[in-house]
Coordinates of C-alpha atoms and ligand atoms in Angstrom, one line a residue:
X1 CA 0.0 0.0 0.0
X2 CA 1.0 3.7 -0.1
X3 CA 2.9 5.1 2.7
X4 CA 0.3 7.8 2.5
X5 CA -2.7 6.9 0.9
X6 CA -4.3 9.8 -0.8
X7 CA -7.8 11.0 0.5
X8 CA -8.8 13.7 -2.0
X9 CA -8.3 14.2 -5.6
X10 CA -6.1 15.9 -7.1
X11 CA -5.3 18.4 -9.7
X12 CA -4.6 15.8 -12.2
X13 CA -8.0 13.4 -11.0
X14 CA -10.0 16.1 -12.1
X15 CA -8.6 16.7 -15.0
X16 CA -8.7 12.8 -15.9
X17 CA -13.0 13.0 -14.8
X18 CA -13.1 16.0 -16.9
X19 CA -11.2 14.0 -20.3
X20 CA -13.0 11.0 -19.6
X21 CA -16.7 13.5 -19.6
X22 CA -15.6 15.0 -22.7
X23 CA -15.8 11.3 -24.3
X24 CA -19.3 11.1 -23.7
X25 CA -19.5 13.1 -27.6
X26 CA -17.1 10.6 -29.4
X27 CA -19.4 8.2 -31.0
X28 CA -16.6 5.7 -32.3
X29 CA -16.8 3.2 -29.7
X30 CA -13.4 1.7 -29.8
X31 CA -11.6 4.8 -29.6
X32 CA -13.9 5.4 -26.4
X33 CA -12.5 2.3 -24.9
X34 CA -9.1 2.4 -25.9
X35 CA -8.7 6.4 -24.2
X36 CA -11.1 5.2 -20.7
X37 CA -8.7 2.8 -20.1
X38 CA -5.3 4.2 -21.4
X39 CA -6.5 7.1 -19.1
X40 CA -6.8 5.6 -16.3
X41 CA -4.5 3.2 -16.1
X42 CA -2.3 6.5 -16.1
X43 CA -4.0 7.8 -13.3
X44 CA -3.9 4.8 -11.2
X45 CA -0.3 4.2 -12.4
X46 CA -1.2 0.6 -13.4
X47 CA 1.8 -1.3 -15.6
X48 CA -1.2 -2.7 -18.0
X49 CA -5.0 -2.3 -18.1
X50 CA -7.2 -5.0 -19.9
X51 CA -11.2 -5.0 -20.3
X52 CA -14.0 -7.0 -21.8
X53 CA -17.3 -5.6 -23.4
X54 CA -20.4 -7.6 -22.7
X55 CA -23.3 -7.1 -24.9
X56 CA -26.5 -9.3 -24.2
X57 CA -24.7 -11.5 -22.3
X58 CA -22.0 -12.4 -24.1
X59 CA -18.3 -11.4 -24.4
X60 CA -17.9 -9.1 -27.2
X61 CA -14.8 -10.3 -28.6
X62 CA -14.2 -7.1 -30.9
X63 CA -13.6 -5.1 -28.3
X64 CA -11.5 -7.4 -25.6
X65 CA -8.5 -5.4 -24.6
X66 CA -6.3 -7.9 -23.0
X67 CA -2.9 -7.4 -21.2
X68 CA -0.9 -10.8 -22.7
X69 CA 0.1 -10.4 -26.1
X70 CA -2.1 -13.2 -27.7
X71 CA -3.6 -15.0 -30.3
X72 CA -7.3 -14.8 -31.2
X73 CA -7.4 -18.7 -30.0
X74 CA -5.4 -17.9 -27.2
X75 CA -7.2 -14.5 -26.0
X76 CA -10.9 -17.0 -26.5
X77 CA -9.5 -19.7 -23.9
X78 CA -7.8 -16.6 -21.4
X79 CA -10.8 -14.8 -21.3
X80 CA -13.2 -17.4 -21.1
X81 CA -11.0 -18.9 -18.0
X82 CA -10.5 -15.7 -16.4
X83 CA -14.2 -14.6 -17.1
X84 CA -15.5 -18.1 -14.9
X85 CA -12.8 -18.3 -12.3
X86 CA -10.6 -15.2 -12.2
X87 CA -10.9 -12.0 -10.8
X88 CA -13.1 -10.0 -13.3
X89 CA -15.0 -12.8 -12.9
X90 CA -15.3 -12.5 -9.3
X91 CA -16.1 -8.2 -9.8
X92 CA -18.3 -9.2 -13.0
X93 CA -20.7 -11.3 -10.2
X94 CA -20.8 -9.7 -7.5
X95 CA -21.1 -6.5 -9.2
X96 CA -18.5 -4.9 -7.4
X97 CA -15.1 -3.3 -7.9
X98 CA -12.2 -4.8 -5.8
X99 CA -8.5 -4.9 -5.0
X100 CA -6.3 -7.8 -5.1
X101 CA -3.2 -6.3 -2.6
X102 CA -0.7 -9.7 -3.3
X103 CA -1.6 -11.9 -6.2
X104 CA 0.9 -14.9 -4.8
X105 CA -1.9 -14.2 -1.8
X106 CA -5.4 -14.4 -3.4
X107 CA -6.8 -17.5 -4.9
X108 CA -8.7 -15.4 -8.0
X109 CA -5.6 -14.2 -9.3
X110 CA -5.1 -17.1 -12.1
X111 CA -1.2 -17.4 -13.4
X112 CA -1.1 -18.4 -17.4
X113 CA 2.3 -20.5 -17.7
X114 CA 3.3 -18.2 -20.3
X115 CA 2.8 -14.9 -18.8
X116 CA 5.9 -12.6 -19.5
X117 CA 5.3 -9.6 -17.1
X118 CA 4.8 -10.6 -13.6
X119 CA 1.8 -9.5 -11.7
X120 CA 2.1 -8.6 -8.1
X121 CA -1.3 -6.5 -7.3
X122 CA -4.5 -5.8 -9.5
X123 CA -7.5 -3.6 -9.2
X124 CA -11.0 -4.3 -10.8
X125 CA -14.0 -2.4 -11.7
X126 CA -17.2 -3.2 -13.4
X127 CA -18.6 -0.9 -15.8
X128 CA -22.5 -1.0 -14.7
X129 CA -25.5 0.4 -16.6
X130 CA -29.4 -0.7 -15.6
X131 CA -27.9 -3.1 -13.3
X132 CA -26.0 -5.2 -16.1
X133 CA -22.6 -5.0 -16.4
X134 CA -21.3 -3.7 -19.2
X135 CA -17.5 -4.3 -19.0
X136 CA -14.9 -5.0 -16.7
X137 CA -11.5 -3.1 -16.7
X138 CA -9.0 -4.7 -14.5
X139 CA -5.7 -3.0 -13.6
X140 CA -2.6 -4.1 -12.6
X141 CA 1.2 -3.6 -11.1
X142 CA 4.2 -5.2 -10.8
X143 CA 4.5 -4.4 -7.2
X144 CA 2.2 -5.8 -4.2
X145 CA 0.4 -3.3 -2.8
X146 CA 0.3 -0.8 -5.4
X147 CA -3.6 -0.2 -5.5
X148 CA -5.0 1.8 -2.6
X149 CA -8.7 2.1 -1.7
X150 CA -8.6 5.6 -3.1
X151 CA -7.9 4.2 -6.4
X152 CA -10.8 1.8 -6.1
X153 CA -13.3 5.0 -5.7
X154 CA -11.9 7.0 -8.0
X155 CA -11.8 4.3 -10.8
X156 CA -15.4 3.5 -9.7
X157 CA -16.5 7.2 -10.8
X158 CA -14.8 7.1 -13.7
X159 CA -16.4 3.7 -14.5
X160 CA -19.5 5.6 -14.3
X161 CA -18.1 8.7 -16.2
X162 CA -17.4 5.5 -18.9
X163 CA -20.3 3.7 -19.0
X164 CA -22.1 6.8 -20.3
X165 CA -20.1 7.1 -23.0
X166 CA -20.0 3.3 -24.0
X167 CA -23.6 3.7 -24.2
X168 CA -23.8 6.7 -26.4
X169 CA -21.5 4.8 -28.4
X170 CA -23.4 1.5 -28.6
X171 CA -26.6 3.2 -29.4
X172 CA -24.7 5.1 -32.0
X173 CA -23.1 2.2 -33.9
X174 CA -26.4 0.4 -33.3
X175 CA -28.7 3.2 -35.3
X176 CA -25.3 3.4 -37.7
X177 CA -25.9 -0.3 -38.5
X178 CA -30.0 -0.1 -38.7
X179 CA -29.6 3.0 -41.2
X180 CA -27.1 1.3 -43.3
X181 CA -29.4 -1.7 -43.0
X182 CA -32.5 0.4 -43.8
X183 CA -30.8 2.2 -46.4
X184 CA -29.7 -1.3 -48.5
X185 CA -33.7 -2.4 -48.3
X186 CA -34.3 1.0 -49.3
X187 CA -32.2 1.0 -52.5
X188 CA -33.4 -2.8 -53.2
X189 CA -36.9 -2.5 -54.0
X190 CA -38.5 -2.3 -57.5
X191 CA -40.6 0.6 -55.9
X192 CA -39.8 4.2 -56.5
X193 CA -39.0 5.9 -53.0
X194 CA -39.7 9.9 -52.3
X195 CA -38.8 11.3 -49.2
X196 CA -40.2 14.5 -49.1
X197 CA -40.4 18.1 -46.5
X198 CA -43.2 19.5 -46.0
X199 CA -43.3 22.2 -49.1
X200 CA -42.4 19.0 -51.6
X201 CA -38.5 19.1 -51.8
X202 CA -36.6 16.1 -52.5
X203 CA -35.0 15.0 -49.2
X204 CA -34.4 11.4 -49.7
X205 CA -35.2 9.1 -53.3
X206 CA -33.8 5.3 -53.9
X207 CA -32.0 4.4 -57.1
X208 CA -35.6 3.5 -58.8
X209 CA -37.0 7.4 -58.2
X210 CA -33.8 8.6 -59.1
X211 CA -34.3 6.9 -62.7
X212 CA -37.7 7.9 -62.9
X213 CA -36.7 11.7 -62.7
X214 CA -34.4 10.5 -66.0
X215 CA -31.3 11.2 -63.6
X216 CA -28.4 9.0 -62.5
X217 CA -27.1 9.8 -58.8
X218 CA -29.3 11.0 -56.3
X219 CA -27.1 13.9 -55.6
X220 CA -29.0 15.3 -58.7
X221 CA -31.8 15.4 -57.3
X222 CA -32.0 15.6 -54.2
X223 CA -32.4 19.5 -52.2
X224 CA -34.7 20.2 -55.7
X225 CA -38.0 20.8 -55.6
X226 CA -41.2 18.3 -57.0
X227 CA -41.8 21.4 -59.5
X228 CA -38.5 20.8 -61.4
X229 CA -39.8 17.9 -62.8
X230 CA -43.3 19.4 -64.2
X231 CA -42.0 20.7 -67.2
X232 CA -41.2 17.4 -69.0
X233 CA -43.1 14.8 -67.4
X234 CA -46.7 15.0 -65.1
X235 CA -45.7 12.4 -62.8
X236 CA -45.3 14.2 -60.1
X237 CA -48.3 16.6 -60.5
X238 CA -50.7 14.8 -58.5
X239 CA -48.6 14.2 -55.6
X240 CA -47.6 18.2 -55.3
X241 CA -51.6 18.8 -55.8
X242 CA -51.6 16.6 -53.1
X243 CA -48.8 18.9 -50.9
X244 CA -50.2 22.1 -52.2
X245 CA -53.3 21.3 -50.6
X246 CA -52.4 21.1 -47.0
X247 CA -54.8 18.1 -46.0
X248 CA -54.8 16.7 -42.3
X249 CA -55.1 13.3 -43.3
X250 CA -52.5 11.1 -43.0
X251 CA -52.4 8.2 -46.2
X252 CA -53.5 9.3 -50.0
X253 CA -53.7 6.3 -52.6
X254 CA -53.8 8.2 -56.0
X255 CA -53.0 6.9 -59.7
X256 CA -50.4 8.4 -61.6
X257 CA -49.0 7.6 -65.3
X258 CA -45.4 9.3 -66.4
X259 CA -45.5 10.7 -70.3
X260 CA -42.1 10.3 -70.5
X261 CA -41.3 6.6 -69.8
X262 CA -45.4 5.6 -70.9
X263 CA -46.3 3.8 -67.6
X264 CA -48.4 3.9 -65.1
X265 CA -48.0 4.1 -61.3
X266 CA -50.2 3.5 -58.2
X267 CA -48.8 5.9 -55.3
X268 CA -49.2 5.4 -51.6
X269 CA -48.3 9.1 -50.0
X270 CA -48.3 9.0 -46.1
X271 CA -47.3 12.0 -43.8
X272 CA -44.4 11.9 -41.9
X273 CA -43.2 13.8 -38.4
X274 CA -40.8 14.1 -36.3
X275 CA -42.3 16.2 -33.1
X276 CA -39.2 16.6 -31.4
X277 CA -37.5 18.8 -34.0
X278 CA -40.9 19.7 -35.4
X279 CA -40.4 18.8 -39.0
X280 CA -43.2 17.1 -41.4
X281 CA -43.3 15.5 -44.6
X282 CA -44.5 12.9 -46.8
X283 CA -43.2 9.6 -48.0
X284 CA -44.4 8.9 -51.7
X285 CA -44.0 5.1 -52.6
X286 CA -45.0 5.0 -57.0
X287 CA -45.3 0.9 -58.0
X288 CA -45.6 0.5 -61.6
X289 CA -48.7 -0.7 -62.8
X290 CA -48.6 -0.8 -66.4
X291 CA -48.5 -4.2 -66.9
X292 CA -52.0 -4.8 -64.5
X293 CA -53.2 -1.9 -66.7
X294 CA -52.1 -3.3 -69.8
X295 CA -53.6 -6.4 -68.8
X296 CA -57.3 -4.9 -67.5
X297 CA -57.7 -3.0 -71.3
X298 CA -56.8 -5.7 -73.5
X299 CA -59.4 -8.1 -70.8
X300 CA -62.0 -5.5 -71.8
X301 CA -61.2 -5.0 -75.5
X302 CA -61.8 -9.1 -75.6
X303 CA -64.9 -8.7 -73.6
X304 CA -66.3 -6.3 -75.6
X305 CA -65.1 -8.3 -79.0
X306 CA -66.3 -12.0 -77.9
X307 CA -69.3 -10.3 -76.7
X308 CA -70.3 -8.5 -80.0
X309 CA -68.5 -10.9 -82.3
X310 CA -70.1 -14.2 -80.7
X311 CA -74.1 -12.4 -80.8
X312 CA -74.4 -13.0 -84.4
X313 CA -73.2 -17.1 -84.9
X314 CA -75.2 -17.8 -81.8
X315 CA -78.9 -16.5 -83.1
X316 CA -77.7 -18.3 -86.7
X317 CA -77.2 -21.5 -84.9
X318 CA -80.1 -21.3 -82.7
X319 CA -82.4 -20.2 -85.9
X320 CA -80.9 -23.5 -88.0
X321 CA -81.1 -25.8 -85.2
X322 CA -85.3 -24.5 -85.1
X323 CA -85.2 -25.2 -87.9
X324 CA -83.4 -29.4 -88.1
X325 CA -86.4 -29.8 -85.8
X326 CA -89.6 -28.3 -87.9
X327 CA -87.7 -30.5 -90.8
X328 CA -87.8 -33.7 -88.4
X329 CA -91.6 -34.8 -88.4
X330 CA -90.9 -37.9 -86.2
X331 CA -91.7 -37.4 -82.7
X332 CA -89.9 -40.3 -81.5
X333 CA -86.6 -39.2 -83.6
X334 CA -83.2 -38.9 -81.3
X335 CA -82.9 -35.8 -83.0
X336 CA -85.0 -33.6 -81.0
X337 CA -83.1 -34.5 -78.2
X338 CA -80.0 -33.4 -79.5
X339 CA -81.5 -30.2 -81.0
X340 CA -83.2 -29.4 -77.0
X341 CA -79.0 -30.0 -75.7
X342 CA -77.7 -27.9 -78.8
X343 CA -80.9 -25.5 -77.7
X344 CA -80.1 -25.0 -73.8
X345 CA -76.6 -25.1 -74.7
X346 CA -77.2 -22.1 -76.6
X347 CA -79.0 -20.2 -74.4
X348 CA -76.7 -20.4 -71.3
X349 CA -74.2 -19.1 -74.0
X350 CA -76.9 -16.2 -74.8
X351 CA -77.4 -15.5 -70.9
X352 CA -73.6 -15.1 -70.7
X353 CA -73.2 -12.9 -73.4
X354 CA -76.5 -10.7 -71.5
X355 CA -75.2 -10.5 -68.3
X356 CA -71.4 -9.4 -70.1
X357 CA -73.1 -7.0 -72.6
X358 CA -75.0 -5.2 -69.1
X359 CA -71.4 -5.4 -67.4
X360 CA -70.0 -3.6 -70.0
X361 CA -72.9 -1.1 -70.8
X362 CA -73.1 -0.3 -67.1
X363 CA -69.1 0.7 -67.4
X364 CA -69.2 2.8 -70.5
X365 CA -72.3 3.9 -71.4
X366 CA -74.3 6.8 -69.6
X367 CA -77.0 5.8 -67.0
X368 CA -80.1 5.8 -68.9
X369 CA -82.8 6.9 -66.8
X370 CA -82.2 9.2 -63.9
X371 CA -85.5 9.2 -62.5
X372 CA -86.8 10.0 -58.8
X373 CA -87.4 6.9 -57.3
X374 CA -89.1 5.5 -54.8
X375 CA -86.6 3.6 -52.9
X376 CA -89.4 1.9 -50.4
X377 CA -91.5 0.7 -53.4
X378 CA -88.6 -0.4 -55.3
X379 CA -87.3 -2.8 -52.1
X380 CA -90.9 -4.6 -51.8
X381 CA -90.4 -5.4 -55.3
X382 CA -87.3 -7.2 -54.3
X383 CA -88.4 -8.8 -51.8
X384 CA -91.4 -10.1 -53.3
X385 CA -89.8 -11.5 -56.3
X386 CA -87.0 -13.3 -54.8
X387 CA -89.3 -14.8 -51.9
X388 CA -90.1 -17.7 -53.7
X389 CA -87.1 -18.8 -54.5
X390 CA -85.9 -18.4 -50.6
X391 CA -89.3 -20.7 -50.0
X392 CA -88.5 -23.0 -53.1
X393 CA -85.0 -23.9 -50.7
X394 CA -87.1 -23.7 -47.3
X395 CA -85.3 -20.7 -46.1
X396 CA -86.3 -18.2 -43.6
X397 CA -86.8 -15.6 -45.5
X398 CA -87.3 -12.1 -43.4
X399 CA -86.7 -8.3 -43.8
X400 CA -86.1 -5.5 -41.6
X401 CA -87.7 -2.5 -43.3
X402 CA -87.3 1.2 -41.6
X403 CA -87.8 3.2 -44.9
X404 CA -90.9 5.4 -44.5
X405 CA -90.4 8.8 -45.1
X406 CA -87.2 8.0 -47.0
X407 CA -86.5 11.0 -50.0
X408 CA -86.7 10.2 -53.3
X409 CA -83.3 9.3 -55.1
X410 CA -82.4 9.8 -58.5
X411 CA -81.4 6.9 -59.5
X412 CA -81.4 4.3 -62.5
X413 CA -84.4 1.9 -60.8
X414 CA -84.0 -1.1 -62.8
X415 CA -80.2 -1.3 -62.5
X416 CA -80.4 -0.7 -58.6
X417 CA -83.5 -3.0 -58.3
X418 CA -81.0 -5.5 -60.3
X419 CA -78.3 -5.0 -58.0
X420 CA -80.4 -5.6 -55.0
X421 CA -82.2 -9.0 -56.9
X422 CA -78.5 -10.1 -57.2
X423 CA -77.1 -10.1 -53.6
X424 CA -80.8 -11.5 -52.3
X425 CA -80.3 -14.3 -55.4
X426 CA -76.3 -14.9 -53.8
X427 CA -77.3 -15.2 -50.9
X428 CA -80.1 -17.6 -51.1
X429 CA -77.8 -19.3 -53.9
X430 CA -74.6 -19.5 -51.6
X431 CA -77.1 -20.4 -47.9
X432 CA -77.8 -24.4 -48.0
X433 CA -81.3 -25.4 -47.5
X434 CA -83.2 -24.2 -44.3
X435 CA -81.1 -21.5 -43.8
X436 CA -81.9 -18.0 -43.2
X437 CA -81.6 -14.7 -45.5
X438 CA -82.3 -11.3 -44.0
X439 CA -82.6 -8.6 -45.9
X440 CA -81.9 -4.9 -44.1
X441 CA -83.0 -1.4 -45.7
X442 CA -82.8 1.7 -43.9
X443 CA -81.5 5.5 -44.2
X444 CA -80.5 8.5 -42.2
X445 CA -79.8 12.0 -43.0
X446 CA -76.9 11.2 -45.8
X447 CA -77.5 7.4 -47.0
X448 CA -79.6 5.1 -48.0
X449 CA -78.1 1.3 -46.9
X450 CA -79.3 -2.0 -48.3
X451 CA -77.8 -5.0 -46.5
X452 CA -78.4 -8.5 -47.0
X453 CA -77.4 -11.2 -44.9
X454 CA -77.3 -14.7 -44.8
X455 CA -76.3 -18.2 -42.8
X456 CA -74.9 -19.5 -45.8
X457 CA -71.1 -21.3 -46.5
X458 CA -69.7 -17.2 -46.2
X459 CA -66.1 -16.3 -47.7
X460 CA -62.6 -16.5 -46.5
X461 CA -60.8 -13.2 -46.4
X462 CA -57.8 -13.8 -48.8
X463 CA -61.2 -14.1 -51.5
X464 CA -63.6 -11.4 -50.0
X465 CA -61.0 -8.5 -51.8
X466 CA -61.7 -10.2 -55.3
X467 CA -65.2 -11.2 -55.4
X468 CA -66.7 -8.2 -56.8
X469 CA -64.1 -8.3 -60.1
X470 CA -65.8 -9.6 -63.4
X471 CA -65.6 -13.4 -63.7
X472 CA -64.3 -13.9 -60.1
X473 CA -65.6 -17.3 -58.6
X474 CA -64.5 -18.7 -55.0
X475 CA -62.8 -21.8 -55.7
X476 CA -65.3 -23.5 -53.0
X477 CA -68.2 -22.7 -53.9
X478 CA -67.9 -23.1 -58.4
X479 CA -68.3 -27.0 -57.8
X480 CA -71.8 -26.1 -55.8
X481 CA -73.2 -23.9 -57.9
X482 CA -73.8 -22.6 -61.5
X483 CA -72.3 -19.1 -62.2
X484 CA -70.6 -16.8 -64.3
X485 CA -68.8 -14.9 -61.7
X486 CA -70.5 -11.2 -63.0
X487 CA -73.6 -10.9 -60.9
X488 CA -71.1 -8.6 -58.0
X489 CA -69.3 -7.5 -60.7
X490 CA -72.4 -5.4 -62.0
X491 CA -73.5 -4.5 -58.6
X492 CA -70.2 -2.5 -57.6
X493 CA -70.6 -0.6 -61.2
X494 CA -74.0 -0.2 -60.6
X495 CA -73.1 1.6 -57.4
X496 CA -70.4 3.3 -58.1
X497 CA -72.4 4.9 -61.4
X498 CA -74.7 6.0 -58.3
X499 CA -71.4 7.6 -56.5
X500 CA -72.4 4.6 -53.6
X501 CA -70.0 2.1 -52.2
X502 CA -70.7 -1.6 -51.6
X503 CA -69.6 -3.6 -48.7
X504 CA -68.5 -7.1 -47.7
X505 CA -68.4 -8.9 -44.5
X506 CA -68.6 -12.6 -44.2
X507 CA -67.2 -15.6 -42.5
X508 CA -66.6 -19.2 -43.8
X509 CA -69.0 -21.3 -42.4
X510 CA -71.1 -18.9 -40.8
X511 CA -72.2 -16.3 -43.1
X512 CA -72.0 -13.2 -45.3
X513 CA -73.3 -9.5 -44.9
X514 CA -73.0 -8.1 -48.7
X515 CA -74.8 -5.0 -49.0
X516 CA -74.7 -1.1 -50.3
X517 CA -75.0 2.4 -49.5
X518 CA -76.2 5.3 -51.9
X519 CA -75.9 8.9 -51.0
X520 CA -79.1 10.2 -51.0
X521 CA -78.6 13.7 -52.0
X522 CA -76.4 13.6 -55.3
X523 CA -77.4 13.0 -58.2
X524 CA -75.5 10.0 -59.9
X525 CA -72.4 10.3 -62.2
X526 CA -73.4 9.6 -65.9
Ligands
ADP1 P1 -71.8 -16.0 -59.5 O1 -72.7 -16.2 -58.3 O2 -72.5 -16.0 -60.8 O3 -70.6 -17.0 -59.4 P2 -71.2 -13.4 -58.5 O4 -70.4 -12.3 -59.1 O5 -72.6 -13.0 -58.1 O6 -71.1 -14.6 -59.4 O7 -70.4 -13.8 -57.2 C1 -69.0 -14.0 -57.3 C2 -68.6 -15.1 -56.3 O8 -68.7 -14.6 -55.0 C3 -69.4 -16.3 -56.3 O9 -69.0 -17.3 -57.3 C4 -69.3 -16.9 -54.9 O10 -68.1 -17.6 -54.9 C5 -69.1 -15.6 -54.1 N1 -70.3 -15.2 -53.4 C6 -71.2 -14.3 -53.8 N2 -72.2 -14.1 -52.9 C7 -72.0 -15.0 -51.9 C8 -72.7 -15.3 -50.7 N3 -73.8 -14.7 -50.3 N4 -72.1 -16.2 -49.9 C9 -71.0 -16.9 -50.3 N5 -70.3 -16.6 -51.4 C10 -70.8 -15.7 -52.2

């Protein structure tokens, strides 16, 4: 020990807390380690210093300073030794810093055959932050006796001086490596990615935006404004509409096509915000949809060409096979039975081609009758012509009707009256025998709502998104029963000609709620 131990720090301690504080801004975490414990090992006047990092429990073997000069396999087996049975073992348990006065004396000094420097006395502190220990620095001398209490307390403060800093550190490397991580996703997807402030300036794009705005590095881009980009192209139009008008909501889904390249894009725009430092902004994510929109128009060009095109042969046949059986006198003749199959064959053909030619009319052409109808009237219709078929399956059949006093909505009647026939007709179609269909209508000061529900086999969810697309069948429910997949597909057009909105719950095995609302004081789009 000391011949006189020191009580109070001196010049130089305070100068050592003060160095070690001003590490708490370095951010590279090895040269926060390597200056913590080449400082203090001057201060304490140790011979060498060694110290091991734990993160999550484990011995971070990138940053194990040891005092042997030894190999990586060497420095594992030391470590790991001195880690179970040594001395910063003993301080990395108990949590504790501690002095070892005589090495030859204390059992938890281990001796390594081929240790060059001889070590008489050691000091150890841990390095603790929320109650885990982060490291453990151990110092030592060649001399017994060399470490005093004083040392103990004073390394203990600057353990807590250094834990600070390790921290900061750690959490700096950590975001460092999420960022670069983030950043690599970022530049991998297929997606275009805008990162924009508040008033539309480019703050951030991946290599797919940055080829969209025709340029090559995103230093060319980013710092501009969305305006820059107006003159050749109107991709970006919507999205600074979007800006310009200073919305509160948070998520806009908008479609968007560039001139330049010829493709289309579907944008999802959210808002971004950081409170703290109390900037906004949006992220703008453009997929390219041309080849789904490529794909939808030549589907409907072949619609509306089988459709057309297959009119014509069909009534030719149908005429000539009337005809075979006027020409076949015999009653008994298998002949007529053929022409009846060549007949009904026929005419589920012709009831396709109907229900495509009203899919498509219902798409393109204006509504044809905007007249003031009487919603109330127009629902007992409904119900009274598809109650017999409920009956005909010996299902409850039963309506819940609050319409009286409903206004009159301008509206095409026979297409809504279709669209209504259509769900009640699913629903009986899809509910097995004895179940029940329950038709809802009501209103309230903005909508009109129609909602039918049923007990029937109901729809799982990765299908309920698709049902209402043209030729759409659940895979289940095709071997049950006969369809052609457009009977939802002209409801939603029906609805949305009527600026409505149709909606979809349902269950499999329990049930569906398909049903409608209109608004019921604009007049629909034509
Ligand atoms: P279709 O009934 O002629 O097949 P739709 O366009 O009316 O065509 O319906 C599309 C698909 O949606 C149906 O094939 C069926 O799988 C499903 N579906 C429609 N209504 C119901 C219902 N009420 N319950 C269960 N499935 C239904």
């Amino acid at each position: 020990m000391d011949a006189n131990p020191r009580l109070q720090p001196t010049i130089e301690d305070l100068e050592l807390l003060a160095r070690v504080s001003q590490l708490l801004n370095e951010v590279d975490l090895d040269k926060v380690l390597s200056q913590v414990i080449g400082l203090a090992a001057q201060a304490v006047g140790a011979t060498k210093a060694s110290l091991f990092l734990h993160e999550g429990g484990q011995v971070d073997w990138n940053h194990v300073f040891t005092m042997r000069d030894l190999s990586a396999s060497e420095s594992v087996r030391v470590v790991s030794r001195v880690l179970h049975e040594g001395f910063a073992g003993w301080v990395y348990r108990n949590k504790k810093g501690d002095i070892i006065y005589d090495t030859q004396q204390d059992a938890r000094w281990i001796v390594f055959p081929n240790d060059k420097t001889p070590v008489r006395s050691a000091l150890c502190v841990p390095f603790i932050s929320d109650d885990h220990v982060l490291a453990v620095v151990t110092f030592v001398h060649d001399q017994p006796r060399h470490f005093t209490p004083y040392h103990l307390r004073f390394m203990t403060i600057i353990a807590n001086q250094a834990t600070i800093a390790i921290r900061n550190a750690q959490s700096v490397t950590n975001l460092s490596a999420q960022r670069r991580q983030l950043q690599s996703t970022l530049d991998s997807i297929a997606d275009a990615l805008f990162v924009l402030d508040e008033l539309g300036h480019i703050i951030h794009v991946n290599p797919t935006a940055v080829a969209l705005l025709g340029e090559r590095h995103s230093a060319q881009v980013v710092g501009y404004h969305l305006s820059r980009y107006l003159g050749e192209d109107s991709l970006l139009r919507p999205v600074l509409e979007i800006i310009e008008q200073r919305s509160d909501e948070s998520m806009w889904r908008l479609d968007t096509r560039s001139d330049r390249q010829g493709r289309d894009y579907q944008v999802t725009m959210s808002q971004w915000e950081e409170p703290l430092r109390g900037i906004r902004g949006y992220v703008v994510v453009m997929h390219d949809v041309t080849t789904l929109r490529d794909l939808h128009r030549f589907k409907d060009e072949m619609l509306h060409i089988a459709s057309h095109d297959l009119r014509s042969p069909l009534s030719v046949v149908t005429g000539y096979v009337n005809m075979i059986a006027l020409d076949t006198p015999d009653p008994n003749s298998p002949v007529h039975e053929y022409v009846d199959i060549i007949k009904r064959n026929c005419e589920r053909m012709s009831g396709l081609i109907d229900d495509i030619l009203r899919v498509e009319r219902i798409k393109s052409s204006p509504l044809e009758l905007h007249a003031e109808t009487d919603i109330e009237a127009l629902v007992k219709v409904v119900l009274v012509n598809m109650r017999p078929s409920a009956e005909s399956k010996k299902q409850r059949f039963e309506a819940q009707i609050n319409l009286s006093g409903v206004p009159h909505l301008v509206a095409d009647p026979v297409l809504i009256r279709q669209a209504m026939e259509n769900l009640v007709g699913n629903a009986i179609k899809y509910t097995p025998e004895g179940g029940l269909v329950r038709v809802y209508a009501g209103y309230d000061d903005r909508r009109f709502t129609f909602v039918v529900q049923d007990s029937g086999i109901g729809i799982a969810p990765e299908h309920q998104p698709y049902v209402w697309e043209a030729f759409y069948r659940v895979p289940q429910s095709v071997a049950k029963e006969k369809g052609h997949g457009l009977g939802l597909s002209l409801v939603r057009n029906v609805i949305a000609r009527h600026n409505g909105e149709v909606t979809l719950q349902s269950s499999v095995g329990k049930g569906s709620r398909f049903g409608f609302w209109l608004p019921l004081h604009t007049p629909p789009g034509s």
